[in-house]
GROMACS .gro file of C-alpha atoms in nm:
model
  434
    1MET     CA    1   1.835   1.209  -5.073
    2ALA     CA    2   2.059   1.125  -4.772
    3VAL     CA    3   1.933   1.431  -4.585
    4SER     CA    4   1.574   1.342  -4.667
    5THR     CA    5   1.628   0.986  -4.549
    6ALA     CA    6   1.785   1.109  -4.225
    7GLN     CA    7   1.499   1.351  -4.166
    8HIS     CA    8   1.250   1.075  -4.236
    9GLY     CA    9   1.428   0.851  -3.985
   10ARG     CA   10   1.422   1.120  -3.716
   11ARG     CA   11   1.055   1.189  -3.785
   12ALA     CA   12   0.977   0.818  -3.760
   13SER     CA   13   1.169   0.796  -3.432
   14ARG     CA   14   0.974   1.092  -3.292
   15LEU     CA   15   0.644   0.938  -3.396
   16SER     CA   16   0.748   0.606  -3.243
   17PHE     CA   17   0.838   0.779  -2.915
   18LEU     CA   18   0.511   0.972  -2.913
   19ARG     CA   19   0.313   0.654  -2.974
   20MET     CA   20   0.494   0.480  -2.690
   21ALA     CA   21   0.438   0.781  -2.460
   22GLU     CA   22   0.068   0.778  -2.551
   23ARG     CA   23   0.042   0.407  -2.477
   24PHE     CA   24   0.214   0.436  -2.140
   25ARG     CA   25   0.098   0.787  -2.045
   26LEU     CA   26  -0.041   0.690  -1.703
   27GLU     CA   27   0.280   0.512  -1.607
   28LEU     CA   28   0.487   0.796  -1.753
   29LEU     CA   29   0.292   1.055  -1.555
   30TYR     CA   30   0.346   0.857  -1.236
   31VAL     CA   31   0.720   0.816  -1.294
   32LEU     CA   32   0.778   1.180  -1.393
   33VAL     CA   33   0.596   1.306  -1.084
   34THR     CA   34   0.715   1.066  -0.815
   35VAL     CA   35   1.074   0.976  -0.901
   36PRO     CA   36   1.216   1.333  -0.921
   37SER     CA   37   1.008   1.437  -0.618
   38GLY     CA   38   1.120   1.133  -0.422
   39LEU     CA   39   1.485   1.192  -0.511
   40LEU     CA   40   1.464   1.550  -0.385
   41LEU     CA   41   1.313   1.433  -0.055
   42ILE     CA   42   1.575   1.160  -0.014
   43LEU     CA   43   1.854   1.415  -0.058
   44PHE     CA   44   1.721   1.736   0.095
   45ASP     CA   45   1.413   1.673   0.314
   46ARG     CA   46   1.411   1.920   0.607
   47ASN     CA   47   1.071   1.819   0.746
   48PRO     CA   48   1.041   1.441   0.694
   49SER     CA   49   0.721   1.242   0.733
   50ARG     CA   50   0.862   0.910   0.851
   51ASN     CA   51   0.651   0.692   1.077
   52ASP     CA   52   0.861   0.471   1.307
   53PHE     CA   53   1.174   0.555   1.108
   54ASP     CA   54   1.434   0.417   1.352
   55PRO     CA   55   1.267   0.076   1.409
   56HIS     CA   56   1.215   0.028   1.035
   57TRP     CA   57   1.572   0.124   0.951
   58ASP     CA   58   1.709  -0.101   1.228
   59ARG     CA   59   1.510  -0.394   1.091
   60ALA     CA   60   1.614  -0.315   0.732
   61ARG     CA   61   1.982  -0.302   0.828
   62GLN     CA   62   1.949  -0.627   1.020
   63ILE     CA   63   1.808  -0.807   0.717
   64ALA     CA   64   2.068  -0.647   0.489
   65SER     CA   65   2.339  -0.792   0.717
   66GLY     CA   66   2.200  -1.144   0.661
   67VAL     CA   67   2.002  -1.184   0.985
   68LEU     CA   68   1.649  -1.262   0.870
   69ARG     CA   69   1.484  -1.303   1.210
   70ALA     CA   70   1.511  -1.059   1.498
   71ILE     CA   71   1.693  -1.190   1.804
   72PRO     CA   72   1.584  -1.182   2.171
   73ASP     CA   73   1.735  -0.934   2.414
   74PRO     CA   74   2.021  -1.121   2.590
   75SER     CA   75   1.930  -0.942   2.915
   76GLY     CA   76   1.603  -1.134   2.926
   77SER     CA   77   1.372  -0.832   2.894
   78GLY     CA   78   1.148  -1.018   2.650
   79ASN     CA   79   1.211  -0.766   2.373
   80TYR     CA   80   1.339  -0.852   2.027
   81GLY     CA   81   1.569  -0.658   1.798
   82GLY     CA   82   1.933  -0.656   1.694
   83TYR     CA   83   2.273  -0.500   1.751
   84ASP     CA   84   2.383  -0.156   1.635
   85ALA     CA   85   2.725  -0.066   1.492
   86ALA     CA   86   2.867  -0.027   1.844
   87GLY     CA   87   2.754  -0.376   1.947
   88ASN     CA   88   2.469  -0.256   2.169
   89PHE     CA   89   2.134  -0.433   2.164
   90VAL     CA   90   1.849  -0.224   2.019
   91ALA     CA   91   1.488  -0.334   2.064
   92PHE     CA   92   1.240  -0.284   1.780
   93ASN     CA   93   0.951  -0.521   1.856
   94ASN     CA   94   0.701  -0.347   1.630
   95THR     CA   95   0.913  -0.406   1.318
   96ALA     CA   96   1.082  -0.729   1.431
   97ILE     CA   97   0.769  -0.919   1.326
   98ASN     CA   98   0.800  -0.796   0.965
   99SER     CA   99   0.919  -1.046   0.705
  100PRO     CA  100   1.240  -0.989   0.504
  101PHE     CA  101   1.035  -0.940   0.187
  102LEU     CA  102   0.906  -0.608   0.321
  103TYR     CA  103   1.259  -0.466   0.315
  104PHE     CA  104   1.401  -0.628   0.002
  105PRO     CA  105   1.504  -0.292  -0.158
  106SER     CA  106   1.715  -0.217   0.151
  107VAL     CA  107   1.888  -0.552   0.116
  108LEU     CA  108   1.993  -0.447  -0.232
  109GLY     CA  109   2.109  -0.116  -0.082
  110GLY     CA  110   2.360  -0.290   0.143
  111GLY     CA  111   2.251  -0.100   0.455
  112HIS     CA  112   2.326   0.249   0.319
  113LEU     CA  113   2.033   0.476   0.403
  114ARG     CA  114   2.012   0.695   0.093
  115VAL     CA  115   2.087   0.408  -0.143
  116SER     CA  116   1.822   0.197   0.030
  117SER     CA  117   1.575   0.487   0.016
  118LEU     CA  118   1.638   0.535  -0.356
  119LEU     CA  119   1.599   0.163  -0.427
  120THR     CA  120   1.278   0.155  -0.222
  121LEU     CA  121   1.145   0.444  -0.430
  122LEU     CA  122   1.245   0.283  -0.762
  123CYS     CA  123   1.125  -0.069  -0.674
  124CYS     CA  124   0.788   0.052  -0.548
  125THR     CA  125   0.749   0.283  -0.849
  126ALA     CA  126   0.818  -0.014  -1.078
  127MET     CA  127   0.552  -0.221  -0.898
  128VAL     CA  128   0.299   0.061  -0.933
  129CYS     CA  129   0.375   0.102  -1.304
  130ALA     CA  130   0.332  -0.273  -1.353
  131ALA     CA  131   0.003  -0.253  -1.162
  132ILE     CA  132  -0.125   0.031  -1.380
  133ARG     CA  133  -0.039  -0.166  -1.696
  134LEU     CA  134  -0.188  -0.493  -1.568
  135ALA     CA  135  -0.509  -0.332  -1.444
  136GLN     CA  136  -0.594  -0.223  -1.802
  137ARG     CA  137  -0.929  -0.038  -1.785
  138TYR     CA  138  -0.891  -0.009  -1.407
  139GLY     CA  139  -0.548   0.157  -1.444
  140THR     CA  140  -0.677   0.503  -1.353
  141ILE     CA  141  -0.799   0.367  -1.019
  142VAL     CA  142  -0.454   0.225  -0.945
  143LEU     CA  143  -0.295   0.560  -1.033
  144ALA     CA  144  -0.547   0.743  -0.812
  145VAL     CA  145  -0.433   0.542  -0.508
  146ALA     CA  146  -0.062   0.557  -0.589
  147ILE     CA  147  -0.057   0.933  -0.646
  148LEU     CA  148  -0.191   1.006  -0.295
  149PRO     CA  149   0.076   1.191  -0.093
  150THR     CA  150   0.027   0.939   0.188
  151PHE     CA  151   0.127   0.660  -0.050
  152PHE     CA  152   0.413   0.860  -0.201
  153LEU     CA  153   0.563   0.958   0.135
  154SER     CA  154   0.568   0.592   0.239
  155ILE     CA  155   0.800   0.491  -0.047
  156VAL     CA  156   1.079   0.746  -0.002
  157TYR     CA  157   1.246   0.570   0.292
  158PRO     CA  158   1.290   0.207   0.406
  159THR     CA  159   0.963   0.107   0.568
  160ALA     CA  160   0.732  -0.194   0.564
  161ASP     CA  161   0.451   0.033   0.439
  162ALA     CA  162   0.637   0.097   0.113
  163VAL     CA  163   0.642  -0.262  -0.011
  164THR     CA  164   0.306  -0.342   0.151
  165ASN     CA  165   0.127  -0.059  -0.030
  166ALA     CA  166   0.296  -0.114  -0.367
  167TYR     CA  167   0.264  -0.492  -0.363
  168ALA     CA  168  -0.100  -0.479  -0.251
  169LEU     CA  169  -0.175  -0.261  -0.555
  170LEU     CA  170   0.012  -0.508  -0.776
  171TRP     CA  171  -0.190  -0.800  -0.635
  172VAL     CA  172  -0.523  -0.622  -0.688
  173ALA     CA  173  -0.416  -0.521  -1.039
  174TYR     CA  174  -0.319  -0.876  -1.134
  175VAL     CA  175  -0.653  -1.013  -1.013
  176LEU     CA  176  -0.828  -0.743  -1.220
  177HIS     CA  177  -0.605  -0.834  -1.514
  178LEU     CA  178  -0.721  -1.196  -1.495
  179TYR     CA  179  -1.078  -1.075  -1.447
  180GLN     CA  180  -1.055  -0.901  -1.785
  181THR     CA  181  -0.879  -1.192  -1.959
  182PRO     CA  182  -1.116  -1.406  -2.172
  183ARG     CA  183  -0.921  -1.728  -2.117
  184ILE     CA  184  -0.668  -1.779  -1.839
  185GLY     CA  185  -0.377  -2.012  -1.918
  186GLY     CA  186  -0.169  -2.225  -1.684
  187ARG     CA  187   0.121  -1.980  -1.666
  188ARG     CA  188  -0.102  -1.708  -1.526
  189TRP     CA  189  -0.223  -1.941  -1.251
  190ILE     CA  190   0.138  -2.020  -1.159
  191VAL     CA  191   0.215  -1.648  -1.143
  192LEU     CA  192  -0.093  -1.594  -0.926
  193ALA     CA  193   0.015  -1.870  -0.684
  194LEU     CA  194   0.365  -1.722  -0.659
  195MET     CA  195   0.215  -1.380  -0.597
  196GLY     CA  196   0.000  -1.538  -0.326
  197LEU     CA  197   0.315  -1.657  -0.150
  198LEU     CA  198   0.442  -1.299  -0.138
  199LEU     CA  199   0.101  -1.159  -0.041
  200GLY     CA  200   0.122  -1.366   0.277
  201LEU     CA  201   0.457  -1.204   0.360
  202ILE     CA  202   0.347  -0.840   0.360
  203LYS     CA  203   0.146  -0.699   0.649
  204VAL     CA  204  -0.079  -0.969   0.789
  205THR     CA  205  -0.397  -0.762   0.743
  206CYS     CA  206  -0.348  -0.792   0.365
  207ILE     CA  207  -0.458  -1.155   0.385
  208ALA     CA  208  -0.800  -0.992   0.353
  209LEU     CA  209  -0.717  -0.920  -0.013
  210ALA     CA  210  -0.736  -1.294  -0.090
  211PRO     CA  211  -1.120  -1.299  -0.122
  212LEU     CA  212  -1.078  -1.089  -0.436
  213LEU     CA  213  -0.990  -1.420  -0.603
  214LEU     CA  214  -1.364  -1.491  -0.607
  215LEU     CA  215  -1.395  -1.234  -0.885
  216LEU     CA  216  -1.244  -1.489  -1.122
  217PRO     CA  217  -1.506  -1.769  -1.118
  218ALA     CA  218  -1.778  -1.503  -1.127
  219ARG     CA  219  -1.629  -1.392  -1.459
  220ALA     CA  220  -1.509  -1.723  -1.609
  221GLY     CA  221  -1.784  -1.950  -1.479
  222TRP     CA  222  -1.848  -2.128  -1.151
  223LYS     CA  223  -1.813  -2.474  -1.305
  224ASP     CA  224  -1.468  -2.418  -1.451
  225ARG     CA  225  -1.239  -2.657  -1.257
  226THR     CA  226  -0.924  -2.491  -1.386
  227VAL     CA  227  -1.033  -2.160  -1.236
  228TRP     CA  228  -1.108  -2.318  -0.901
  229THR     CA  229  -0.778  -2.506  -0.901
  230GLY     CA  230  -0.593  -2.180  -0.956
  231ILE     CA  231  -0.790  -2.000  -0.686
  232VAL     CA  232  -0.734  -2.273  -0.431
  233ALA     CA  233  -0.362  -2.283  -0.513
  234ALA     CA  234  -0.325  -1.906  -0.479
  235GLY     CA  235  -0.532  -1.893  -0.160
  236PHE     CA  236  -0.341  -2.182  -0.006
  237ALA     CA  237  -0.007  -2.021  -0.096
  238THR     CA  238  -0.115  -1.696   0.070
  239LEU     CA  239  -0.228  -1.862   0.393
  240ALA     CA  240   0.069  -2.100   0.404
  241SER     CA  241   0.331  -1.826   0.379
  242ALA     CA  242   0.147  -1.601   0.625
  243LEU     CA  243   0.103  -1.878   0.883
  244ALA     CA  244   0.462  -1.997   0.839
  245TRP     CA  245   0.602  -1.652   0.911
  246MET     CA  246   0.363  -1.594   1.202
  247ARG     CA  247   0.479  -1.922   1.352
  248MET     CA  248   0.843  -1.820   1.312
  249THR     CA  249   0.774  -1.492   1.495
  250ARG     CA  250   0.518  -1.617   1.750
  251ASN     CA  251   0.746  -1.530   2.044
  252ILE     CA  252   0.795  -1.169   1.935
  253PRO     CA  253   0.557  -0.916   2.096
  254PRO     CA  254   0.425  -0.666   1.839
  255SER     CA  255   0.499  -0.363   2.058
  256ALA     CA  256   0.734  -0.258   2.336
  257VAL     CA  257   0.456  -0.207   2.592
  258ILE     CA  258   0.353  -0.574   2.624
  259THR     CA  259   0.521  -0.912   2.643
  260ALA     CA  260   0.459  -1.203   2.409
  261ASP     CA  261   0.246  -1.368   2.679
  262ASP     CA  262   0.038  -1.052   2.716
  263TYR     CA  263  -0.012  -1.044   2.339
  264HIS     CA  264  -0.128  -1.407   2.319
  265LYS     CA  265  -0.360  -1.361   2.619
  266GLY     CA  266  -0.500  -1.048   2.457
  267MET     CA  267  -0.563  -1.230   2.129
  268SER     CA  268  -0.734  -1.511   2.319
  269THR     CA  269  -0.955  -1.259   2.497
  270ILE     CA  270  -1.049  -1.093   2.168
  271LEU     CA  271  -1.133  -1.419   1.993
  272HIS     CA  272  -1.340  -1.542   2.287
  273SER     CA  273  -1.534  -1.215   2.316
  274PRO     CA  274  -1.698  -1.165   1.974
  275LEU     CA  275  -1.968  -0.928   2.100
  276ARG     CA  276  -1.716  -0.697   2.265
  277LEU     CA  277  -1.506  -0.714   1.947
  278LEU     CA  278  -1.809  -0.601   1.748
  279GLU     CA  279  -1.849  -0.312   1.991
  280SER     CA  280  -1.490  -0.207   1.919
  281VAL     CA  281  -1.546  -0.244   1.545
  282TRP     CA  282  -1.849  -0.015   1.573
  283TYR     CA  283  -1.698   0.245   1.805
  284THR     CA  284  -1.376   0.264   1.602
  285LEU     CA  285  -1.586   0.337   1.294
  286ILE     CA  286  -1.775   0.633   1.442
  287ASN     CA  287  -1.594   0.752   1.758
  288PRO     CA  288  -1.515   1.129   1.745
  289LEU     CA  289  -1.138   1.159   1.731
  290ASP     CA  290  -1.114   1.424   2.001
  291LEU     CA  291  -1.308   1.201   2.243
  292THR     CA  292  -1.088   0.890   2.228
  293GLY     CA  293  -0.869   1.002   2.518
  294ASP     CA  294  -0.551   0.999   2.308
  295GLN     CA  295  -0.429   1.336   2.180
  296TYR     CA  296  -0.251   1.170   1.885
  297ASP     CA  297  -0.556   0.994   1.738
  298THR     CA  298  -0.662   1.295   1.532
  299GLY     CA  299  -0.323   1.321   1.362
  300ARG     CA  300  -0.317   0.947   1.298
  301ASN     CA  301  -0.662   0.943   1.139
  302ILE     CA  302  -0.642   1.244   0.908
  303GLN     CA  303  -0.329   1.127   0.727
  304LEU     CA  304  -0.511   1.066   0.398
  305ALA     CA  305  -0.650   1.420   0.409
  306VAL     CA  306  -0.325   1.596   0.507
  307GLY     CA  307  -0.064   1.366   0.356
  308ALA     CA  308   0.095   1.233   0.674
  309GLU     CA  309   0.086   1.242   1.052
  310PHE     CA  310   0.396   1.461   1.051
  311THR     CA  311   0.449   1.765   0.823
  312GLN     CA  312   0.075   1.785   0.766
  313LEU     CA  313  -0.007   1.955   0.436
  314PRO     CA  314  -0.265   2.237   0.419
  315LEU     CA  315  -0.581   2.232   0.209
  316THR     CA  316  -0.418   2.447  -0.061
  317ILE     CA  317  -0.180   2.159  -0.131
  318MET     CA  318  -0.405   1.859  -0.065
  319ALA     CA  319  -0.734   1.968  -0.227
  320PRO     CA  320  -0.601   1.966  -0.588
  321VAL     CA  321  -0.447   1.618  -0.567
  322LEU     CA  322  -0.754   1.478  -0.392
  323LEU     CA  323  -0.969   1.623  -0.670
  324ALA     CA  324  -0.736   1.465  -0.928
  325CYS     CA  325  -0.767   1.129  -0.750
  326MET     CA  326  -1.147   1.155  -0.758
  327LEU     CA  327  -1.140   1.237  -1.130
  328LEU     CA  328  -0.912   0.939  -1.196
  329VAL     CA  329  -1.143   0.703  -1.006
  330VAL     CA  330  -1.448   0.803  -1.209
  331ALA     CA  331  -1.264   0.865  -1.538
  332ARG     CA  332  -1.370   0.532  -1.691
  333ASN     CA  333  -1.664   0.454  -1.467
  334ALA     CA  334  -1.914   0.415  -1.751
  335ASP     CA  335  -1.688   0.173  -1.942
  336LEU     CA  336  -1.577  -0.060  -1.662
  337PRO     CA  337  -1.711  -0.416  -1.646
  338ARG     CA  338  -2.004  -0.429  -1.407
  339LEU     CA  339  -1.956  -0.649  -1.103
  340ASP     CA  340  -2.238  -0.896  -1.041
  341VAL     CA  341  -2.386  -0.960  -0.697
  342VAL     CA  342  -2.136  -1.234  -0.609
  343SER     CA  343  -1.840  -1.023  -0.721
  344ARG     CA  344  -1.962  -0.728  -0.516
  345GLY     CA  345  -2.002  -0.962  -0.223
  346ALA     CA  346  -1.641  -1.080  -0.260
  347VAL     CA  347  -1.508  -0.725  -0.274
  348THR     CA  348  -1.725  -0.622   0.021
  349LEU     CA  349  -1.599  -0.923   0.219
  350SER     CA  350  -1.242  -0.820   0.145
  351VAL     CA  351  -1.304  -0.460   0.260
  352VAL     CA  352  -1.488  -0.560   0.579
  353ALA     CA  353  -1.232  -0.830   0.667
  354PHE     CA  354  -0.948  -0.582   0.617
  355TYR     CA  355  -1.109  -0.332   0.852
  356VAL     CA  356  -1.186  -0.594   1.119
  357LEU     CA  357  -0.832  -0.734   1.106
  358ASN     CA  358  -0.694  -0.385   1.160
  359VAL     CA  359  -0.919  -0.335   1.461
  360ILE     CA  360  -0.809  -0.671   1.604
  361GLY     CA  361  -0.445  -0.579   1.543
  362MET     CA  362  -0.477  -0.249   1.726
  363LEU     CA  363  -0.654  -0.411   2.021
  364ALA     CA  364  -0.393  -0.686   2.043
  365LEU     CA  365  -0.107  -0.432   2.045
  366PHE     CA  366  -0.222  -0.328   2.391
  367ALA     CA  367  -0.321  -0.674   2.518
  368ALA     CA  368  -0.692  -0.608   2.449
  369TYR     CA  369  -0.715  -0.359   2.738
  370SER     CA  370  -0.948  -0.140   2.531
  371LEU     CA  371  -1.167  -0.425   2.402
  372GLY     CA  372  -1.524  -0.300   2.371
  373THR     CA  373  -1.415   0.060   2.309
  374TYR     CA  374  -1.223   0.255   2.043
  375ALA     CA  375  -0.921   0.063   1.909
  376GLY     CA  376  -0.645   0.306   2.002
  377GLY     CA  377  -0.360   0.370   1.760
  378MET     CA  378  -0.566   0.330   1.442
  379GLN     CA  379  -0.412   0.516   1.149
  380SER     CA  380  -0.565   0.593   0.811
  381ARG     CA  381  -0.243   0.498   0.629
  382TYR     CA  382  -0.311   0.136   0.725
  383PHE     CA  383  -0.603   0.135   0.479
  384ILE     CA  384  -0.412   0.228   0.164
  385PRO     CA  385  -0.401  -0.139   0.046
  386ILE     CA  386  -0.782  -0.159   0.045
  387LEU     CA  387  -0.857   0.171  -0.132
  388ALA     CA  388  -0.852   0.023  -0.484
  389PRO     CA  389  -1.100  -0.257  -0.394
  390MET     CA  390  -1.322   0.004  -0.228
  391ALA     CA  391  -1.325   0.198  -0.556
  392LEU     CA  392  -1.453  -0.115  -0.732
  393LEU     CA  393  -1.774  -0.089  -0.530
  394LEU     CA  394  -1.859   0.243  -0.696
  395PRO     CA  395  -2.176   0.181  -0.902
  396ASN     CA  396  -2.212   0.264  -1.268
  397LEU     CA  397  -2.272   0.638  -1.253
  398GLY     CA  398  -2.258   0.675  -1.628
  399ILE     CA  399  -1.953   0.902  -1.597
  400ARG     CA  400  -1.694   0.904  -1.872
  401ILE     CA  401  -1.422   1.168  -1.885
  402ASN     CA  402  -1.322   1.222  -2.245
  403ASP     CA  403  -0.972   1.099  -2.319
  404GLY     CA  404  -0.865   1.433  -2.462
  405ARG     CA  405  -0.597   1.692  -2.408
  406MET     CA  406  -0.792   1.922  -2.174
  407PRO     CA  407  -0.894   1.655  -1.917
  408ARG     CA  408  -0.536   1.522  -1.916
  409MET     CA  409  -0.393   1.869  -1.870
  410LEU     CA  410  -0.637   1.939  -1.585
  411ILE     CA  411  -0.557   1.619  -1.395
  412THR     CA  412  -0.183   1.656  -1.458
  413GLY     CA  413  -0.191   2.020  -1.350
  414LEU     CA  414  -0.372   1.938  -1.026
  415ILE     CA  415  -0.121   1.666  -0.941
  416VAL     CA  416   0.182   1.877  -1.028
  417TRP     CA  417   0.051   2.172  -0.823
  418SER     CA  418   0.012   1.953  -0.515
  419TYR     CA  419   0.348   1.783  -0.554
  420VAL     CA  420   0.526   2.118  -0.597
  421GLY     CA  421   0.353   2.231  -0.278
  422LEU     CA  422   0.452   1.907  -0.106
  423LEU     CA  423   0.814   1.963  -0.202
  424CYS     CA  424   0.804   2.319  -0.073
  425ALA     CA  425   0.660   2.196   0.256
  426HIS     CA  426   0.943   1.944   0.294
  427LEU     CA  427   1.237   2.139   0.156
  428ILE     CA  428   1.185   2.482   0.316
  429ALA     CA  429   1.291   2.559   0.673
  430PHE     CA  430   0.984   2.738   0.811
  431PRO     CA  431   1.005   2.991   1.095
  432HIS     CA  432   0.839   2.885   1.418
  433VAL     CA  433   0.615   3.116   1.619
  434ALA     CA  434   0.751   3.159   1.973
   0.00000   0.00000   0.00000
């Protein structure tokens, strides 16, 4: 009887574990793929894909030391940055404007690179898992964005992109969570307002995610005062935190090639020349990448297709994961709530505003010298935060992928194949042709 009882207990435990794994299978898939892969890259990466690594790490270490705002160069150069271990001033204008929130995992890491990288990986993975769970029926779309190698490679070292990308997904997921909630209580509005405060502290272009709040009255009713009170509170919190931090960093130029005065003059020129801005918006959308005049623009723009600007992955590695992402986006297409005209307008406004803000940002980085032409320096990784909202605009195609073993095995196999290839690309020392 004792043996039978013990066997019954083990069997019940196994069934309980299997039920939990079934319930959280998307989150489990994400964790099992990204955490071991990220740990291997943190420890053994021979061919890293790290955009602006030194400026990001300098800013992260500065915040970890307790200095929340970058300091001006004592020589009077107009640059901003901090001091290295030897007491020498190091300028890092392009990351000096980033808020402390963007590097909070590094603060917990105490300024140790590998510890900070691991904490960045774990914190961002936790935010993605929370986003998948909150998004409910839209969870496969969240996973599709998060599993992209471009997203993954941004969360394996201390960078502002890591928290920006993960938190943007969490924000979108929480709005979609409320969109699917029949009745929204006061606590959820408080959480939304607090999340709005943090939304304003990631990259400034992500303010464009705030119009997604208009999904909520379209679902709950335009005459519901409680809904509008919550939306106004969340929107105000987002703008207030963003404007407060921009004011605190108004004297910091966003790049090393211009001064703060040049930047403000450039912004003034852009805002007073709307027609020329529209020309830049148009040309940046369609300009052939080999005709921009900058040899690096091609590498910057194909990051989503090859994983990163550096250590670009071949089609044999990228095609399977991109196919998996497409399958995840359409997996529940037939069952998703249909967006009405107003909701589609809100999402479209968010997408367009995000793109325009990125164009303005790129023009301002170079004092608007290229206003009216292609916005130099544009990178496809900047658009990761808006990919999930873009997927919401997909119409009802009547597609439903059966939630069975074979579809899961196919999608999992495609992802695993690409991540194994990604690891090989980063962990192997390849011979170079002379």
